[in-house]
Short mmCIF file of C-alpha atoms in Angstrom, two decimals:
data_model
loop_
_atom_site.label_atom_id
_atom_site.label_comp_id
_atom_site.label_asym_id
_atom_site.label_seq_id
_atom_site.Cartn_x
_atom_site.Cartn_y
_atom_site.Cartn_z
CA UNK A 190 2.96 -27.23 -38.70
CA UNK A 191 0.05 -27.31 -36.67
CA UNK A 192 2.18 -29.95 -34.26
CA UNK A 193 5.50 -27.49 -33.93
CA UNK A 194 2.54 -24.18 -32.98
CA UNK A 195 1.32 -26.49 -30.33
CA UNK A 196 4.82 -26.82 -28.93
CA UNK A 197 5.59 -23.72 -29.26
CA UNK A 198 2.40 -22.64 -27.02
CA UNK A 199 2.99 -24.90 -24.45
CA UNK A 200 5.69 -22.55 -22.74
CA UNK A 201 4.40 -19.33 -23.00
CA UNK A 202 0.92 -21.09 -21.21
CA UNK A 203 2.86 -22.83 -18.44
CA UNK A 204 4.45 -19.42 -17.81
CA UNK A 205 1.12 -17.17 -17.03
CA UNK A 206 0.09 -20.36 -15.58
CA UNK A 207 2.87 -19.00 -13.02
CA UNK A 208 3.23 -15.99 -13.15
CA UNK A 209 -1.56 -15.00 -13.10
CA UNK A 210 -1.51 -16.07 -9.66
CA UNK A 211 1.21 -14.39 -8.15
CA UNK A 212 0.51 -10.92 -9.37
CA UNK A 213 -3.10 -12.15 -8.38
CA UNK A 214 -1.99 -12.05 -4.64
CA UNK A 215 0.54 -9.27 -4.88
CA UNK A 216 -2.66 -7.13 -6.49
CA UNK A 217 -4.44 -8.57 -3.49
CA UNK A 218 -1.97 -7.91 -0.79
CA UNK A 219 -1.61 -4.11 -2.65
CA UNK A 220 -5.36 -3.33 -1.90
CA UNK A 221 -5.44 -4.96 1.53
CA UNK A 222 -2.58 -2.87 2.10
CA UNK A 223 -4.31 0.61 0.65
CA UNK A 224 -7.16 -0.35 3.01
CA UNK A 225 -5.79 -1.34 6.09
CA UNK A 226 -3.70 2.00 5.82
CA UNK A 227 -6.93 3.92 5.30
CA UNK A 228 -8.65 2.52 8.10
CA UNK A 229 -5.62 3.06 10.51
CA UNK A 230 -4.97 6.94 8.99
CA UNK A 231 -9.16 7.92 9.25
CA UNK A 232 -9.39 5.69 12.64
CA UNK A 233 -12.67 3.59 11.49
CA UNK A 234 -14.28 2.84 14.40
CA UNK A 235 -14.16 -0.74 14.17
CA UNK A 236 -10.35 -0.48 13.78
CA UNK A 237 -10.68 1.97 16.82
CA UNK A 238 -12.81 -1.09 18.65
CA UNK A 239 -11.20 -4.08 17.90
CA UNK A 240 -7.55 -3.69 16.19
CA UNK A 241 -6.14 -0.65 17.97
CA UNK A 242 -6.56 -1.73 21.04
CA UNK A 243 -4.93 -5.13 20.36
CA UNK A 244 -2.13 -3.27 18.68
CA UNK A 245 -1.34 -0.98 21.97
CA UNK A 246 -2.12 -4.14 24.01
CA UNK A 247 0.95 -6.59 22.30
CA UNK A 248 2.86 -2.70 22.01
CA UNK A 249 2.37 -2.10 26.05
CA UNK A 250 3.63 -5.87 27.04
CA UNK A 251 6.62 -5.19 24.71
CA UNK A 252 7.14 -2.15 26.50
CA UNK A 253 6.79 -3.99 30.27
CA UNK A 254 9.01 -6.62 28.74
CA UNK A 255 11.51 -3.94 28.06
CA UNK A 256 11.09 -2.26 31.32
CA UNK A 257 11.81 -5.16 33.16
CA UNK A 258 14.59 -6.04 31.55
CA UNK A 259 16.28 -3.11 32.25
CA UNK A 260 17.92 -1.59 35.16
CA UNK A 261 16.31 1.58 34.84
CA UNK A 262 13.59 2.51 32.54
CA UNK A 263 9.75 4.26 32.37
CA UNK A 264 11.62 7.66 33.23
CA UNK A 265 13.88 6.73 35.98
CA UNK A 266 17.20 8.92 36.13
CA UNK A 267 20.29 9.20 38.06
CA UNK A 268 20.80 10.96 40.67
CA UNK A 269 23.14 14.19 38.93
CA UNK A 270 25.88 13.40 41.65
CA UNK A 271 27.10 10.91 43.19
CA UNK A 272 27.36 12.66 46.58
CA UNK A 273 25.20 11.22 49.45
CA UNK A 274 24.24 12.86 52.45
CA UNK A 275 23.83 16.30 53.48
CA UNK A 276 24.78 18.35 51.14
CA UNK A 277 24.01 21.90 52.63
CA UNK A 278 22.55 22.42 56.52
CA UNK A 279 22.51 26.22 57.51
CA UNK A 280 20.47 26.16 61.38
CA UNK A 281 19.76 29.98 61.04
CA UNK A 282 18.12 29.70 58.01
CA UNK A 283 16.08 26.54 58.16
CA UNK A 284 13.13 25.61 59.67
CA UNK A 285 14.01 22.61 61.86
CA UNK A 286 12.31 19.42 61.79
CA UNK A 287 11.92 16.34 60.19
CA UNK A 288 11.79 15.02 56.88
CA UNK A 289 9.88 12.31 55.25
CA UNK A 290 10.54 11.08 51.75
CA UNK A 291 10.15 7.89 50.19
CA UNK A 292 13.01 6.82 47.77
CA UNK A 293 12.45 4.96 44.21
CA UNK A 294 15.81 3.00 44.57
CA UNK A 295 14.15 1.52 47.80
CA UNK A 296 10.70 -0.19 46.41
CA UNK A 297 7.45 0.68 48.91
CA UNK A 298 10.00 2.26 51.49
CA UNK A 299 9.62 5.73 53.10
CA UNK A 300 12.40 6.96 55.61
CA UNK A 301 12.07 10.11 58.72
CA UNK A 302 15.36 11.33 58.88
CA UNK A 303 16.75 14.42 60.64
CA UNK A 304 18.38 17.80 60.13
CA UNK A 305 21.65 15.56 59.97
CA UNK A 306 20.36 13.32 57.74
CA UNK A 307 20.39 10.45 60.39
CA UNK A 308 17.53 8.14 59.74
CA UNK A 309 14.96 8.41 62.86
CA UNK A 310 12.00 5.65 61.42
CA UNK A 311 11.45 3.40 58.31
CA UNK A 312 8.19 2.17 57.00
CA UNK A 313 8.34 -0.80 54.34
CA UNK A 314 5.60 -2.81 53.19
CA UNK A 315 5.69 -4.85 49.67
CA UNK A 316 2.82 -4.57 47.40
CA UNK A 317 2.47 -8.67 47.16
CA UNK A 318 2.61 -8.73 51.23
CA UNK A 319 -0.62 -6.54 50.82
CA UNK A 320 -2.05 -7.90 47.32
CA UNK A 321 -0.71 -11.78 47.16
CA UNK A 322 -3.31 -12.05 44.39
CA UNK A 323 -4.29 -8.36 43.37
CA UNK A 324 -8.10 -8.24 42.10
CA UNK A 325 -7.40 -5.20 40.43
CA UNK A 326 -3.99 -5.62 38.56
CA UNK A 327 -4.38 -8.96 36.64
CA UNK A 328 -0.30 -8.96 35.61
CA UNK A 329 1.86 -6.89 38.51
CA UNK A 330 5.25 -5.86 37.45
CA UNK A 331 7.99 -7.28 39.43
CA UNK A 332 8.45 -6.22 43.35
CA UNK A 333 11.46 -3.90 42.60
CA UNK A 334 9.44 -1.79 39.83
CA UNK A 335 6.40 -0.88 42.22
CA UNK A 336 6.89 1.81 44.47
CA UNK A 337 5.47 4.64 46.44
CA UNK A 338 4.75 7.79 44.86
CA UNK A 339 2.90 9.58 47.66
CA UNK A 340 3.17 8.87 51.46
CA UNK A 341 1.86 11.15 54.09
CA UNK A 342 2.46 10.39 58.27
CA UNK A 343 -0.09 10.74 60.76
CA UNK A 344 0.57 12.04 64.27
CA UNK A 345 0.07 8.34 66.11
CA UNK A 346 2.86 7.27 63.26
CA UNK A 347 -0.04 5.45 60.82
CA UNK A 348 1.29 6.05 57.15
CA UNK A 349 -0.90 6.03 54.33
CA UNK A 350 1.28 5.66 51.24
CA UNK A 351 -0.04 4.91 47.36
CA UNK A 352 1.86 2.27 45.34
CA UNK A 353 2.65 3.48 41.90
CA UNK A 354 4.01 0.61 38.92
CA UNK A 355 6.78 1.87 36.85
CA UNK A 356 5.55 0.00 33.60
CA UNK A 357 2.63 -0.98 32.48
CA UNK A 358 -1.34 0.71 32.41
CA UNK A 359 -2.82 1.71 34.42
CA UNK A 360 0.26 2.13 37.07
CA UNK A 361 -1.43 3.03 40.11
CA UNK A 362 -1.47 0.10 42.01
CA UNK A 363 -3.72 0.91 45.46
CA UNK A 364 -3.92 2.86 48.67
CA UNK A 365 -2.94 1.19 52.18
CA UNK A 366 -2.35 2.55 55.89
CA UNK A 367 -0.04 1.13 58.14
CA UNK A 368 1.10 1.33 61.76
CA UNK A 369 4.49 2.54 62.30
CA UNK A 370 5.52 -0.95 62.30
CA UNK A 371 4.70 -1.35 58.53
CA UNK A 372 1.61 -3.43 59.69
CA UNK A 373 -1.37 -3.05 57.74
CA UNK A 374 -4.34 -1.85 59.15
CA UNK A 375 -6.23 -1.04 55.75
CA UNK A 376 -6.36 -1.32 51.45
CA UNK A 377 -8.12 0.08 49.08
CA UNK A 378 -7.87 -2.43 45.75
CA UNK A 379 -8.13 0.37 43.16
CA UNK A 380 -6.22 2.08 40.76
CA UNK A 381 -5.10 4.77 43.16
CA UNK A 382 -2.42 6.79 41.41
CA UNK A 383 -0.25 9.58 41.67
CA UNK A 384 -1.62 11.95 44.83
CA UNK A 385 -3.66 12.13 47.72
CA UNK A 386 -4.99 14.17 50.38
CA UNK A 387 -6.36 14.15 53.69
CA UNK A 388 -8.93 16.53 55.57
CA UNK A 389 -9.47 17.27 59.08
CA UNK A 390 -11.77 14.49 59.76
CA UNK A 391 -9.45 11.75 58.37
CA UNK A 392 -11.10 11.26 55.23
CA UNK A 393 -8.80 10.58 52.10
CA UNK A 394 -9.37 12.29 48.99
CA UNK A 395 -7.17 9.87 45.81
CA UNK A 396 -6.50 9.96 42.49
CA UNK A 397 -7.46 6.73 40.13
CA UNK A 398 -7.99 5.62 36.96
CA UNK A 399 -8.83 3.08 34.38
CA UNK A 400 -9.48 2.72 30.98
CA UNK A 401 -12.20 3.23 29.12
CA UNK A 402 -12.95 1.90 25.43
CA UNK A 403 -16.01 3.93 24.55
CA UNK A 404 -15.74 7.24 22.68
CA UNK A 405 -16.14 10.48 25.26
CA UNK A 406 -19.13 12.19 22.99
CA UNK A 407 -18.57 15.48 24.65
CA UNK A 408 -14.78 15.40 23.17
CA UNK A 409 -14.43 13.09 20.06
CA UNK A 410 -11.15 13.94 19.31
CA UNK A 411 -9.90 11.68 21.73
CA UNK A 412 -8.97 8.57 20.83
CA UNK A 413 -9.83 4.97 22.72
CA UNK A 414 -8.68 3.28 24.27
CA UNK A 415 -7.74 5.83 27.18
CA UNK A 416 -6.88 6.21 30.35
CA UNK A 417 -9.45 8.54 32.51
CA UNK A 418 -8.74 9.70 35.98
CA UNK A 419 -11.75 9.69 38.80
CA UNK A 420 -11.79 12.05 42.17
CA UNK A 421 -12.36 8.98 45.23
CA UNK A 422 -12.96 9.74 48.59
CA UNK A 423 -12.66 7.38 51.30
CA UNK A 424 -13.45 7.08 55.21
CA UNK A 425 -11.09 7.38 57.70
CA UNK A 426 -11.17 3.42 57.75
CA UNK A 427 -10.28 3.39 53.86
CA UNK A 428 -14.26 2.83 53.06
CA UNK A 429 -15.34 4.69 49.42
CA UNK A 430 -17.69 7.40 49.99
CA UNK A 431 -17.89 8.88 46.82
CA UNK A 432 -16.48 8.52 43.12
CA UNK A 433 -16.76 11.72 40.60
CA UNK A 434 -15.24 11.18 37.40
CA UNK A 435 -13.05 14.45 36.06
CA UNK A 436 -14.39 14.28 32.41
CA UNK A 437 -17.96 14.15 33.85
CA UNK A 438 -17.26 16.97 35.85
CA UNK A 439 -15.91 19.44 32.87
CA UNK A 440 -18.36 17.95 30.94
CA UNK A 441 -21.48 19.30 33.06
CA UNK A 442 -19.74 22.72 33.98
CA UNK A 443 -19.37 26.30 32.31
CA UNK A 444 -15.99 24.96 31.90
CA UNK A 445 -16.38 22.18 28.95
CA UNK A 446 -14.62 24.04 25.97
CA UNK A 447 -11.57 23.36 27.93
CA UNK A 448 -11.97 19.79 27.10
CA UNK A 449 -11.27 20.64 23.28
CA UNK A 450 -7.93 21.97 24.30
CA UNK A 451 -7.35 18.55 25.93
CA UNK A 452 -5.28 16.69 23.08
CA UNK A 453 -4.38 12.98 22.13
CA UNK A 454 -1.33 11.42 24.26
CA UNK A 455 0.69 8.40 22.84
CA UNK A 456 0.50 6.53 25.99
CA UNK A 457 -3.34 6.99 25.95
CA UNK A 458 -3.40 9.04 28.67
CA UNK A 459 -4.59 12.40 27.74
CA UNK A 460 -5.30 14.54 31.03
CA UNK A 461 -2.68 12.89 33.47
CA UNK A 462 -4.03 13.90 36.70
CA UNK A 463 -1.30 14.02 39.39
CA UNK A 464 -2.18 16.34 42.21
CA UNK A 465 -5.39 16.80 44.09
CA UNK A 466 -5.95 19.15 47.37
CA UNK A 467 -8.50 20.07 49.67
CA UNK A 468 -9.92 23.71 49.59
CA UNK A 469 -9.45 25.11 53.38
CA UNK A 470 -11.42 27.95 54.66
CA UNK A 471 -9.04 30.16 54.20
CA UNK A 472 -7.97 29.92 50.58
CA UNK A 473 -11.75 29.89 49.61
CA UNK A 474 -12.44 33.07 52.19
CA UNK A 475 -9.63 34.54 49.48
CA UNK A 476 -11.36 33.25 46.46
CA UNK A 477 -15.16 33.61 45.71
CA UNK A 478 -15.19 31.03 43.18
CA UNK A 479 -14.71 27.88 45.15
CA UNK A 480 -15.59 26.58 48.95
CA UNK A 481 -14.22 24.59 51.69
CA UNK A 482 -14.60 20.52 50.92
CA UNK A 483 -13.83 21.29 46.95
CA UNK A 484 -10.75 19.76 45.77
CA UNK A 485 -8.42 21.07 43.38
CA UNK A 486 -7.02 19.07 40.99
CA UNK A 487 -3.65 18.95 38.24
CA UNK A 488 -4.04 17.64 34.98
CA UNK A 489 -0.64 18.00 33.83
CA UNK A 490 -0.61 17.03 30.14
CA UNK A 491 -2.78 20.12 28.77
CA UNK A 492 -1.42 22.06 32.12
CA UNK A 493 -4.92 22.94 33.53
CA UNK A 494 -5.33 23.58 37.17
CA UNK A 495 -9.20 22.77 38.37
CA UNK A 496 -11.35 23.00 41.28
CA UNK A 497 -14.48 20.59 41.75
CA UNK A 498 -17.12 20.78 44.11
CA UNK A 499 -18.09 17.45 45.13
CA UNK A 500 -21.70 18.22 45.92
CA UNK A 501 -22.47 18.88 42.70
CA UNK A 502 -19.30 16.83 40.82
CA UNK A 503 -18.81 19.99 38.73
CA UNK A 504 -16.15 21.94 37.95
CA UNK A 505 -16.27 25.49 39.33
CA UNK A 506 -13.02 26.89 38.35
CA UNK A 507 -10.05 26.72 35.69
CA UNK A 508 -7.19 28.00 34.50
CA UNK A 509 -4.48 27.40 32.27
CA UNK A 510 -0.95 28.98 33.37
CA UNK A 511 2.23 29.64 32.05
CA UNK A 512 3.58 26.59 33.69
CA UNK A 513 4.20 23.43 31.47
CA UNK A 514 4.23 20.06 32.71
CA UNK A 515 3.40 20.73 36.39
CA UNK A 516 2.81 18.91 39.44
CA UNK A 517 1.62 19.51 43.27
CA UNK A 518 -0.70 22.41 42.81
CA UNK A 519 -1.16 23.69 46.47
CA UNK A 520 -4.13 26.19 47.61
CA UNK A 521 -2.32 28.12 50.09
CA UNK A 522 -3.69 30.04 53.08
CA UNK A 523 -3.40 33.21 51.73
CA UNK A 524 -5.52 32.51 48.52
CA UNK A 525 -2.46 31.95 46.17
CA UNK A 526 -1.59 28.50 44.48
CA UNK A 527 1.83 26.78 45.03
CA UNK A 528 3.17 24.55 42.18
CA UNK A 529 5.95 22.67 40.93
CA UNK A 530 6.80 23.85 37.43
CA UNK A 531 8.54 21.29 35.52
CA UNK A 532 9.22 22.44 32.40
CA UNK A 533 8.13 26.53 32.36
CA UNK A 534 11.54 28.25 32.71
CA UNK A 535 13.51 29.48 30.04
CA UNK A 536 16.61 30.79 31.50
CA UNK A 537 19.59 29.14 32.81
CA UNK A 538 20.24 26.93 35.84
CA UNK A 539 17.33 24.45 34.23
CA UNK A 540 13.49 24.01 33.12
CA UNK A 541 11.98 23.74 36.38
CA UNK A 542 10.53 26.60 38.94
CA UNK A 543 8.47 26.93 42.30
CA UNK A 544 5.68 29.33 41.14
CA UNK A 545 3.36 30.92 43.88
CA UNK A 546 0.87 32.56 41.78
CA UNK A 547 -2.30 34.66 42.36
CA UNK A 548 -5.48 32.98 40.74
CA UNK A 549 -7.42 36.47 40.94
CA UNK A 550 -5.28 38.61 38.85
CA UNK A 551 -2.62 36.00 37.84
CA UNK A 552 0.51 37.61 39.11
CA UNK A 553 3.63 35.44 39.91
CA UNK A 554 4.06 36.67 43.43
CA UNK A 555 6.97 34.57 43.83
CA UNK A 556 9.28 32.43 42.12
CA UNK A 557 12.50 30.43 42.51
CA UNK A 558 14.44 29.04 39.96
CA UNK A 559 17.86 27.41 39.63
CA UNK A 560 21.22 28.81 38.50
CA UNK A 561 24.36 27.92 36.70
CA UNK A 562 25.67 27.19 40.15
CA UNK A 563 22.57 25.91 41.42
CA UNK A 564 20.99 23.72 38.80
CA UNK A 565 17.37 23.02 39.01
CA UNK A 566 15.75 20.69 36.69
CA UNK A 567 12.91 17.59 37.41
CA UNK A 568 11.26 17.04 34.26
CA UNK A 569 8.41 14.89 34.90
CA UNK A 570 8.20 14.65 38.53
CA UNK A 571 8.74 16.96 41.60
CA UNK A 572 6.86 18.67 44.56
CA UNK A 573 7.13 21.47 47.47
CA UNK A 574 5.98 22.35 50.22
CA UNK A 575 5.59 25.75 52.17
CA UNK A 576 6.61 25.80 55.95
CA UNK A 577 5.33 26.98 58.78
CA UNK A 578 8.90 29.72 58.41
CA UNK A 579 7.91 31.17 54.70
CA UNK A 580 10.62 28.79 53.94
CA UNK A 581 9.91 26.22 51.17
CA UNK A 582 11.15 22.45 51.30
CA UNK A 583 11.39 21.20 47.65
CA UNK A 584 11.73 17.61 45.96
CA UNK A 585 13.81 17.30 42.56
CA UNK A 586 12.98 13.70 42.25
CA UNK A 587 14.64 12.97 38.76
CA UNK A 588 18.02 13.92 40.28
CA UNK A 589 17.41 12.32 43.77
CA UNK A 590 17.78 16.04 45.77
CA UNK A 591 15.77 17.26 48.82
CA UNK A 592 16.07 20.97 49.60
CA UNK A 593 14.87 23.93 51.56
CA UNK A 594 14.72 27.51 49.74
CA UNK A 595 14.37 30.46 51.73
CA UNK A 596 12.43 33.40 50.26
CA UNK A 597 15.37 35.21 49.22
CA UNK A 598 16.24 31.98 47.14
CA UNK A 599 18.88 31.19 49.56
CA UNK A 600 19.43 27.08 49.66
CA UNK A 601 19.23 26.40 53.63
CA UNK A 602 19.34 22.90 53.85
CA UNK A 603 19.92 20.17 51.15
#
């Protein structure tokens, strides 16, 4: 009897020899799993320190993989008609001149063409031609994914252009000048992004960034790692002069609550800087609350327009609008702001408007917008410009159309 009990225990002991150590792991894998999911949900700062930025780093080369395998990506559109050309040229109604642009089908390329749309110069300088082996961007994208985002011509025919990546972080690539034969006369090896300016004395006034692992203590509610945009001015020979960091400058002005309004971005990138503009005498003659040599600056993801004053690298005015998404904030010679409005307009013909709005009693003085006939939309990119006529000369960049408004709203020239 004792023999047959044996036997008959034999099975039933090889089977929890079995089965113990499998619900041993799956108990284990279970509790790793409960913890690992706390740490991600309550963002433990040594998840926030060492995993999470691994995670976004193997998440962004997927995404640049992607990019790059792909015609079109990181935003890019099509043009909303196939049409070339001029579309619209009315002489009594524009202001005649020329027109610079730079393209994104045409990588580092900006073209002068006329009234007729007959191209009078091209500049064209690749980003490898300047930066064979960049010190600043360890892993380029390809040639055809780096363009320029912002040129602006000199009166000799110099062009100082910044080159912009479309994939990866951070995407500004640098700052250069060149002759009008695309030779290079300076670089600046930086993360120049987005915008620039330029005063009277040649100076340049950029835009760049980098990212930063370390929490911002003033406003802990942003996550790391993040991108976080700097003011940098350079000499007329492309020399820096002076760095002020944007945070820093919020975070030592009257105006640091608006940093709680600032909130977390997916991409990292939580303020999105993308204009900047020198005050002139006259707007600040208009407006008590800045002076000439402060720059004004768009931080388009919590929509706040800012002016800093670079002797003290503080911020001395803000304002939140009711624009959305906006780019190209200009202070205008009669004390109003100019921007592009990407995504504030309700009604039909599209989301985007040309605001010119008063910053001392916050009127819309003026305002065009697009119609059923005239559609108007740029989501996430787009400028203007106000000429020497009243007229205004605006770019739709998703949809690949340059045109000139009068005041009346009348299209001019396209």
């Amino acid at each position: 009897m004792n023999v047959i009990n044996m036997a008959r225990q034999f099975p039933v002991k090889r089977f929890f020899d079995r089965v113990l150590p499998v619900l041993f792991f799956a108990s284990a894998a279970l509790v790793f799993f409960i913890v690992g999911a706390y740490v991600a949900e309550f963002d433990i700062p040594w998840y926030q320190k060492v995993l999470q930025p691994s995670f976004r780093g193997i998440k962004a080369l997927e995404e640049k993989y992607e990019i790059d395998r792909k015609k079109y990506g990181c935003d890019w559109t099509l043009a909303r008609e196939a049409k070339t050309g001029i579309g619209v040229c009315r002489p009594e109604l524009t202001y005649a001149g020329l027109t610079l642009y730079a393209p994104f089908g045409e990588p580092s390329t900006a073209r002068l063409i006329s009234m007729t749309g007959k191209e009078v110069h091209r500049w064209h300088l690749p980003f490898r031609e300047i930066w064979p082996e960049p010190p600043h961007v360890p892993n380029p994208s390809r040639e055809d994914r780096i363009h320029w985002h912002c040129v602006r011509l000199l009166p000799n025919g110099d062009l100082i252009a910044n080159y912009v990546s479309a994939g990866g972080s951070p995407y500004g690539y640098g700052l250069a000048k060149i002759d009008k034969d695309s030779k290079l006369i300076w670089r600046f090896s930086d993360n120049a992004h987005h915008d620039f300016d330029i005063d009277e004395s040649g100076k340049v006034y950029g835009l760049t960034h980098h990212i930063d692992l370390e929490p911002l203590k003033a406003a802990q509610h942003l996550p790391t790692p993040r991108l976080e945009d700097s003011i940098v001015v350079l000499s007329p020979d492309g020399q820096v002069l002076q760095r002020v960091a944007i945070f820093d400058a919020f975070i030592k002005s009257k105006f640091c609550h608006y940093l709680d309004s600032i909130t977390s971005d997916k991409l990292g990138d939580p303020t999105h800087t993308n204009g900047i503009d020198v005050i002139s005498p006259s707007f600040a003659r208009h407006n008590s609350f800045c002076s000439p040599g402060d720059v004004m600056v768009s931080l388009r993801n919590p929509g706040i327009l800012a002016i800093i004053n670079l002797q003290r690298e503080e911020v001395v005015w803000a304002a939140r609008g009711m624009w959305k998404g906006q780019h190209d904030c200009d202070p205008l010679e009669n004390g109003n702001i100019m921007l592009f409005d990407n995504r504030g307009n309700c009604g039909d013909g599209g989301t985007t408007r040309i605001l010119e709005w008063n910053p001392r009693t916050g009127a819309i003085e003026w305002c065009y917008r697009g119609s059923r006939e005239q559609f108007f939309e740029s989501e996430s990119r787009g400028g203007q410009q106000l000429l020497p006529n009243g007229n205004v000369l605006i770019t739709e960049s998703n949809n690949g159309r340059i045109f000139e408004v009068t005041r009346d709203g009348e299209i001019a020239w396209s």
